[in-house]
CSV table of C-alpha atoms in Angstrom, one decimal:
chain,number,residue,atom,x,y,z
A,1,MET,CA,108.4,174.0,39.1
A,2,SER,CA,112.2,173.9,39.0
A,3,HIS,CA,114.4,177.0,39.1
A,4,ALA,CA,117.3,178.4,36.9
A,5,ILE,CA,120.8,177.8,38.1
A,6,ASP,CA,122.7,181.0,38.9
A,7,PHE,CA,126.1,180.9,37.1
A,8,GLU,CA,127.6,182.3,33.9
A,9,LEU,CA,128.7,179.3,31.9
A,10,PRO,CA,127.5,175.7,32.3
A,11,TYR,CA,131.0,174.3,31.8
A,12,PRO,CA,134.4,175.3,30.3
A,13,GLY,CA,134.4,175.3,26.5
A,14,ALA,CA,130.7,174.9,26.2
A,15,LEU,CA,129.4,174.8,22.6
A,16,ASN,CA,126.3,176.6,21.7
A,17,LEU,CA,124.5,174.3,19.2
A,18,ALA,CA,122.1,177.1,18.4
A,19,ALA,CA,124.8,179.6,17.3
A,20,GLU,CA,123.9,181.5,14.2
A,21,ARG,CA,127.4,181.0,12.8
A,22,LEU,CA,126.8,177.3,12.8
A,23,GLY,CA,123.9,177.7,10.4
A,24,THR,CA,121.1,177.7,13.0
A,25,GLN,CA,117.8,178.9,11.8
A,26,VAL,CA,114.7,180.2,13.6
A,27,LEU,CA,111.8,178.5,11.7
A,28,SER,CA,108.6,179.7,13.2
A,29,CYS,CA,106.9,181.2,16.3
A,30,SER,CA,103.4,181.8,17.7
A,31,ASP,CA,103.9,185.6,17.6
A,32,ASP,CA,106.7,188.2,17.3
A,33,PHE,CA,104.7,191.4,17.2
A,34,PHE,CA,107.2,193.6,19.1
A,35,ALA,CA,110.6,192.0,18.1
A,36,SER,CA,111.6,189.4,15.5
A,37,LYS,CA,112.1,185.8,16.4
A,38,ASP,CA,115.4,185.9,14.3
A,39,ASN,CA,117.1,187.9,17.0
A,40,LEU,CA,117.0,184.9,19.3
A,41,ILE,CA,120.1,183.3,17.9
A,42,LYS,CA,122.2,186.4,17.1
A,43,SER,CA,125.6,186.7,18.8
A,44,GLY,CA,126.2,188.8,21.9
A,45,ARG,CA,123.7,189.4,24.7
A,46,GLY,CA,121.6,192.0,22.9
A,47,ILE,CA,121.7,195.8,23.2
A,48,PHE,CA,119.2,198.5,24.4
A,49,ILE,CA,118.6,201.8,22.6
A,50,ALA,CA,116.4,203.9,24.9
A,51,ASP,CA,114.8,206.2,22.2
A,52,LYS,CA,114.4,203.6,19.4
A,53,TYR,CA,110.8,202.7,18.5
A,54,THR,CA,109.0,201.0,15.6
A,55,ASP,CA,105.4,201.3,14.4
A,56,ASN,CA,104.5,198.4,16.8
A,57,GLY,CA,106.2,199.9,19.9
A,58,LYS,CA,109.5,199.8,21.6
A,59,TRP,CA,112.4,198.3,19.5
A,60,MET,CA,114.0,195.4,21.4
A,61,ASP,CA,117.0,193.3,20.5
A,62,GLY,CA,115.4,189.9,21.1
A,63,TRP,CA,112.2,188.0,20.4
A,64,GLU,CA,109.1,189.6,22.0
A,65,SER,CA,105.5,188.6,21.6
A,66,ARG,CA,102.4,190.8,22.4
A,67,ARG,CA,100.5,190.5,25.7
A,68,ARG,CA,98.4,187.3,25.7
A,69,ARG,CA,94.8,187.6,27.0
A,70,ASP,CA,93.6,184.0,26.2
A,71,GLY,CA,95.4,182.0,28.9
A,72,GLY,CA,97.8,180.3,26.5
A,73,TYR,CA,101.6,180.7,25.9
A,74,ASP,CA,104.0,181.6,23.2
A,75,TRP,CA,106.6,179.4,21.5
A,76,CYS,CA,109.5,179.6,18.9
A,77,THR,CA,110.9,176.7,16.9
A,78,VAL,CA,114.7,176.6,16.1
A,79,ARG,CA,116.7,174.2,13.9
A,80,LEU,CA,120.0,173.6,15.5
A,81,GLY,CA,123.2,174.3,13.5
A,82,ALA,CA,124.7,171.2,14.9
A,83,PRO,CA,122.5,168.3,15.9
A,84,GLY,CA,123.5,166.8,19.2
A,85,ARG,CA,123.0,166.1,22.9
A,86,ILE,CA,121.8,169.1,24.9
A,87,ASP,CA,123.2,169.7,28.4
A,88,PHE,CA,122.1,173.2,29.3
A,89,ILE,CA,120.2,176.2,27.9
A,90,ASP,CA,120.5,179.9,28.6
A,91,ALA,CA,117.2,181.8,28.2
A,92,ASP,CA,118.8,185.2,28.3
A,93,THR,CA,116.3,188.0,29.1
A,94,ASN,CA,118.9,190.8,28.9
A,95,HIS,CA,117.2,194.2,28.9
A,96,PHE,CA,113.7,192.6,29.2
A,97,ARG,CA,112.9,194.0,32.6
A,98,GLY,CA,109.2,194.5,32.8
A,99,ASN,CA,108.3,192.2,29.9
A,100,ALA,CA,110.2,189.0,30.5
A,101,PRO,CA,108.3,185.7,30.7
A,102,ALA,CA,107.6,184.2,34.1
A,103,SER,CA,108.9,180.8,33.1
A,104,VAL,CA,110.1,178.7,30.1
A,105,SER,CA,110.1,175.1,29.0
A,106,LEU,CA,111.9,173.3,26.1
A,107,ASP,CA,110.7,170.6,23.7
A,108,ALA,CA,113.0,168.8,21.2
A,109,CYS,CA,112.7,166.5,18.3
A,110,TYR,CA,115.0,164.6,15.9
A,111,CYS,CA,114.0,164.9,12.2
A,112,LEU,CA,116.0,165.0,9.0
A,113,GLY,CA,113.6,167.4,7.3
A,114,GLU,CA,111.6,170.2,9.0
A,115,PRO,CA,109.0,169.6,11.8
A,116,ASP,CA,105.4,169.5,10.7
A,117,ALA,CA,102.0,168.8,12.3
A,118,GLY,CA,102.9,165.1,12.6
A,119,THR,CA,106.2,165.7,14.4
A,120,GLN,CA,106.7,164.0,17.8
A,121,TRP,CA,108.1,166.5,20.3
A,122,THR,CA,109.6,165.5,23.6
A,123,GLU,CA,109.7,167.8,26.6
A,124,ILE,CA,113.3,167.8,27.7
A,125,LEU,CA,113.0,170.8,30.1
A,126,PRO,CA,109.9,171.2,32.3
A,127,LYS,CA,108.4,174.6,33.0
A,128,THR,CA,111.1,176.5,34.9
A,129,SER,CA,110.9,180.0,36.4
A,130,VAL,CA,113.3,182.6,35.0
A,131,ASN,CA,114.4,186.1,36.0
A,132,ALA,CA,114.1,189.3,34.1
A,133,HIS,CA,117.2,191.0,32.7
A,134,SER,CA,119.3,188.0,33.4
A,135,GLN,CA,121.1,185.0,32.0
A,136,ASN,CA,119.0,182.0,33.0
A,137,LEU,CA,121.2,179.0,32.7
A,138,ILE,CA,119.2,175.8,33.2
A,139,LYS,CA,120.4,172.2,33.2
A,140,VAL,CA,118.7,169.8,30.7
A,141,ASP,CA,118.4,166.1,31.7
A,142,SER,CA,118.5,164.3,28.3
A,143,ALA,CA,121.0,161.9,26.9
A,144,ASP,CA,119.4,161.7,23.4
A,145,ASN,CA,120.4,163.6,20.3
A,146,TRP,CA,118.2,166.4,18.8
A,147,THR,CA,118.0,168.4,15.6
A,148,HIS,CA,115.3,171.0,16.6
A,149,VAL,CA,114.1,172.7,19.8
A,150,ARG,CA,111.0,174.6,20.6
A,151,LEU,CA,111.2,177.2,23.3
A,152,ASN,CA,108.0,177.8,25.2
A,153,ILE,CA,107.5,181.0,27.2
A,154,TYR,CA,104.7,181.5,29.8
A,155,PRO,CA,102.6,183.3,29.2
A,156,ASP,CA,104.3,185.8,26.8
A,157,GLY,CA,107.0,188.4,26.7
A,158,GLY,CA,110.6,188.7,25.5
A,159,VAL,CA,113.8,186.7,25.5
A,160,ALA,CA,116.9,188.3,24.1
A,161,ARG,CA,118.9,185.2,23.2
A,162,LEU,CA,118.6,181.5,23.4
A,163,ARG,CA,121.8,179.4,23.9
A,164,VAL,CA,121.6,175.6,23.6
A,165,TYR,CA,124.8,174.1,25.1
A,166,GLY,CA,125.8,170.6,24.3
A,167,SER,CA,127.9,168.2,22.2
A,168,PRO,CA,127.5,167.7,18.4
A,169,GLN,CA,126.7,164.1,17.5
A,170,VAL,CA,127.3,162.9,13.9
A,171,ASP,CA,125.9,159.7,12.4
A,172,TRP,CA,129.1,158.6,10.6
A,173,SER,CA,127.1,155.7,9.0
A,174,ARG,CA,125.5,158.4,6.8
A,175,THR,CA,128.8,159.3,5.1
A,176,LEU,CA,129.5,157.6,1.8
A,177,PRO,CA,132.5,155.2,1.4
A,178,GLY,CA,135.5,157.2,0.5
A,179,GLU,CA,133.9,160.5,1.4
A,180,LEU,CA,136.2,163.1,2.8
A,181,VAL,CA,135.0,164.7,6.0
A,182,ASP,CA,136.3,167.7,7.9
A,183,LEU,CA,137.3,166.0,11.1
A,184,ALA,CA,138.3,169.2,12.8
A,185,ALA,CA,134.9,171.0,12.1
A,186,ILE,CA,133.3,172.1,15.3
A,187,ALA,CA,129.9,171.2,13.9
A,188,ASN,CA,131.1,167.6,13.4
A,189,GLY,CA,132.3,167.4,17.0
A,190,GLY,CA,135.9,168.7,16.7
A,191,ARG,CA,137.1,170.7,19.7
A,192,ALA,CA,140.1,172.9,20.5
A,193,LEU,CA,141.1,171.7,23.9
A,194,LEU,CA,144.3,173.5,25.0
A,195,CYS,CA,146.7,176.2,23.6
A,196,SER,CA,149.7,178.1,24.7
A,197,ASP,CA,148.0,181.5,24.3
A,198,MET,CA,144.8,183.0,22.9
A,199,PHE,CA,145.3,186.6,24.0
A,200,PHE,CA,143.5,188.2,21.0
A,201,SER,CA,140.9,185.7,19.9
A,202,ASP,CA,139.5,182.3,21.0
A,203,MET,CA,141.0,179.0,19.8
A,204,GLN,CA,137.5,177.6,19.0
A,205,ASN,CA,137.3,180.1,16.1
A,206,LEU,CA,139.9,178.0,14.2
A,207,LEU,CA,137.3,175.2,13.7
A,208,MET,CA,134.2,177.3,12.9
A,209,PRO,CA,132.4,177.1,9.5
A,210,GLY,CA,133.2,179.4,6.6
A,211,ARG,CA,136.1,181.7,6.2
A,212,GLY,CA,136.8,184.2,8.9
A,213,VAL,CA,134.9,187.5,8.6
A,214,ASN,CA,137.7,189.6,10.1
A,215,MET,CA,140.9,189.4,12.0
A,216,GLY,CA,139.1,188.8,15.2
A,217,ASP,CA,137.4,185.7,13.8
A,218,GLY,CA,140.4,183.3,14.2
A,219,TRP,CA,143.0,182.1,16.7
A,220,GLU,CA,145.6,184.8,17.5
A,221,THR,CA,148.3,184.8,20.1
A,222,LYS,CA,150.2,187.8,21.6
A,223,ARG,CA,153.6,188.8,20.3
A,224,ARG,CA,156.2,186.4,21.7
A,225,ARG,CA,159.2,188.2,23.2
A,226,GLY,CA,161.1,185.1,24.3
A,227,PRO,CA,162.1,181.8,22.8
A,228,GLY,CA,159.7,179.1,21.8
A,229,TYR,CA,156.5,179.0,19.7
A,230,ASP,CA,152.8,178.8,20.2
A,231,TRP,CA,150.7,175.7,19.8
A,232,LEU,CA,147.1,174.4,20.0
A,233,ILE,CA,145.8,170.9,20.7
A,234,MET,CA,142.5,169.7,19.3
A,235,ARG,CA,140.4,166.6,19.5
A,236,LEU,CA,139.1,165.4,16.1
A,237,ALA,CA,135.4,164.7,15.7
A,238,ALA,CA,136.3,161.0,15.1
A,239,PRO,CA,139.6,159.1,14.7
A,240,GLY,CA,140.5,159.5,11.1
A,241,ALA,CA,143.2,159.1,8.4
A,242,LEU,CA,144.2,162.5,7.1
A,243,GLN,CA,144.3,163.2,3.4
A,244,LYS,CA,144.1,167.0,3.0
A,245,ILE,CA,145.0,169.9,5.3
A,246,ILE,CA,144.0,173.6,4.7
A,247,VAL,CA,145.6,176.3,6.8
A,248,ASP,CA,143.9,179.6,6.2
A,249,THR,CA,145.5,182.9,7.3
A,250,CYS,CA,142.6,185.0,5.9
A,251,HIS,CA,142.8,188.6,7.2
A,252,PHE,CA,146.1,188.0,9.0
A,253,LYS,CA,148.4,190.2,6.9
A,254,GLY,CA,150.9,191.7,9.3
A,255,ASN,CA,150.6,189.1,12.0
A,256,TYR,CA,150.4,185.7,10.4
A,257,PRO,CA,152.8,183.0,11.6
A,258,ASP,CA,156.1,182.7,9.7
A,259,ARG,CA,155.8,178.9,9.7
A,260,PHE,CA,153.7,176.1,11.0
A,261,SER,CA,153.9,172.3,11.6
A,262,LEU,CA,151.3,169.7,12.4
A,263,GLU,CA,151.5,166.7,14.7
A,264,GLY,CA,149.1,163.8,15.4
A,265,ALA,CA,148.6,161.4,18.3
A,266,VAL,CA,146.5,158.4,19.0
A,267,ALA,CA,145.0,158.5,22.5
A,268,ALA,CA,143.8,155.4,24.2
A,269,ASP,CA,140.8,157.5,25.2
A,270,PRO,CA,139.7,159.5,22.1
A,271,ASN,CA,137.8,161.8,24.4
A,272,CYS,CA,140.8,162.7,26.5
A,273,THR,CA,140.8,166.3,27.6
A,274,ASP,CA,143.1,166.3,30.6
A,275,ALA,CA,145.9,168.9,30.0
A,276,ASP,CA,148.8,166.8,31.4
A,277,SER,CA,147.6,163.7,29.5
A,278,LEU,CA,147.3,165.6,26.3
A,279,LYS,CA,150.8,167.0,26.5
A,280,ALA,CA,152.2,163.5,27.3
A,281,LEU,CA,150.7,161.9,24.2
A,282,GLU,CA,153.2,160.4,21.7
A,283,TRP,CA,153.2,163.1,19.0
A,284,ARG,CA,154.2,162.2,15.4
A,285,THR,CA,154.9,164.6,12.6
A,286,VAL,CA,152.1,164.9,10.1
A,287,ILE,CA,153.4,168.0,8.3
A,288,ALA,CA,156.9,169.2,8.9
A,289,GLU,CA,157.8,172.8,9.6
A,290,THR,CA,156.5,174.8,6.5
A,291,LYS,CA,156.5,178.4,5.4
A,292,LEU,CA,153.2,180.3,5.6
A,293,HIS,CA,152.0,183.5,3.8
A,294,ALA,CA,149.7,186.4,4.6
A,295,HIS,CA,145.9,186.3,4.0
A,296,ARG,CA,145.9,183.1,2.0
A,297,GLU,CA,144.5,179.5,2.0
A,298,HIS,CA,147.3,177.0,2.1
A,299,LEU,CA,146.5,173.5,0.8
A,300,PHE,CA,148.6,170.5,1.8
A,301,MET,CA,148.3,167.0,0.4
A,302,ASP,CA,151.6,165.6,-0.7
A,303,GLU,CA,153.2,167.1,2.4
A,304,ILE,CA,151.2,164.8,4.8
A,305,GLN,CA,153.7,162.2,6.0
A,306,ASP,CA,151.2,159.7,7.4
A,307,LYS,CA,147.9,159.1,5.6
A,308,ALA,CA,147.2,155.7,7.2
A,309,THR,CA,147.1,156.3,10.9
A,310,ALA,CA,143.7,157.1,12.4
A,311,PHE,CA,144.7,160.0,14.6
A,312,THR,CA,142.5,161.1,17.5
A,313,HIS,CA,144.2,164.4,18.4
A,314,LEU,CA,146.3,167.0,16.5
A,315,ARG,CA,148.7,169.7,17.6
A,316,LEU,CA,149.1,172.8,15.4
A,317,ASN,CA,152.4,174.6,16.1
A,318,ILE,CA,152.9,178.1,14.8
A,319,TYR,CA,156.4,179.8,14.7
A,320,PRO,CA,156.9,182.0,16.5
A,321,ASP,CA,153.4,183.4,17.1
A,322,GLY,CA,150.5,185.1,15.3
A,323,GLY,CA,147.1,184.3,13.9
A,324,VAL,CA,145.4,181.6,11.9
A,325,SER,CA,141.8,182.0,10.7
A,326,ARG,CA,140.8,178.4,10.0
A,327,LEU,CA,142.2,174.9,10.0
A,328,ARG,CA,140.5,172.2,7.9
A,329,VAL,CA,141.4,168.6,8.4
A,330,LEU,CA,139.9,166.5,5.6
A,331,GLY,CA,140.1,162.7,6.1
A,332,TYR,CA,138.3,159.4,6.4
A,333,PRO,CA,136.6,158.7,9.7
A,334,LYS,CA,137.5,155.2,11.1
């Protein structure tokens, strides 16, 4: 039996493919008598309310099965919000102190519909011991792409949250000729790599699905007191020719940027993430410095100066500082 690795995050900028905000769904489980399977993918690490009970027993913020007496084990099936390669999982047993499972394993499958009795599952993580009331970060040795996972717990008990860290993988051959794709979307493989500042909220929020739910659900920098401006560099999901740009300042009413500009670059290595190499790329103007407004979606088409080049990276500049909720980069993957 292997053992969980003891550290907080598997690698910088790790993406949770099982995040609820990506559209992840918990499909089924063997048993969730004490606490609902749907809690497994919620944000945060889970909370504990000492005096809160339900008709079935203690209320717990996670997935918890009853005590097994038959020698079997419990399981829960999850459809990933973004199909892709899986590098690590975190079976977080936060607040499960006397009722955590002794060990876990993980099966995965790739299917365009939903798993059924005929689905072929592959074990990608063998039975691994876990600790109670802990983040249990475990490396997964698999180079394949997966759409669904099945978490097995031995023999029973509670897991507060399941995180499935990896890289989204999109089959671009399934897009129609002439179909516009959001090349910046995190679910398609777009990634924010580097920024001047993200004091108030994380740069990855900029590429998340949907509109921001509040001012904290965007990219926001601190108030700039000196010269200059703030910027963010992202890697597109695939090299692409840009046709439509949406800059959304939803919820940013007194702290939106006054102006923005957008630049593009073509890296010899499309997967380039090195900070110095990114800054040294040959950046070309895509949209010149343009006025922004509060709490509004801004659509740009005619303003795009180069619709032919297949850019690999973009740099969003905001003047002088502030917050942007979402950036949509619609184009044709090359």
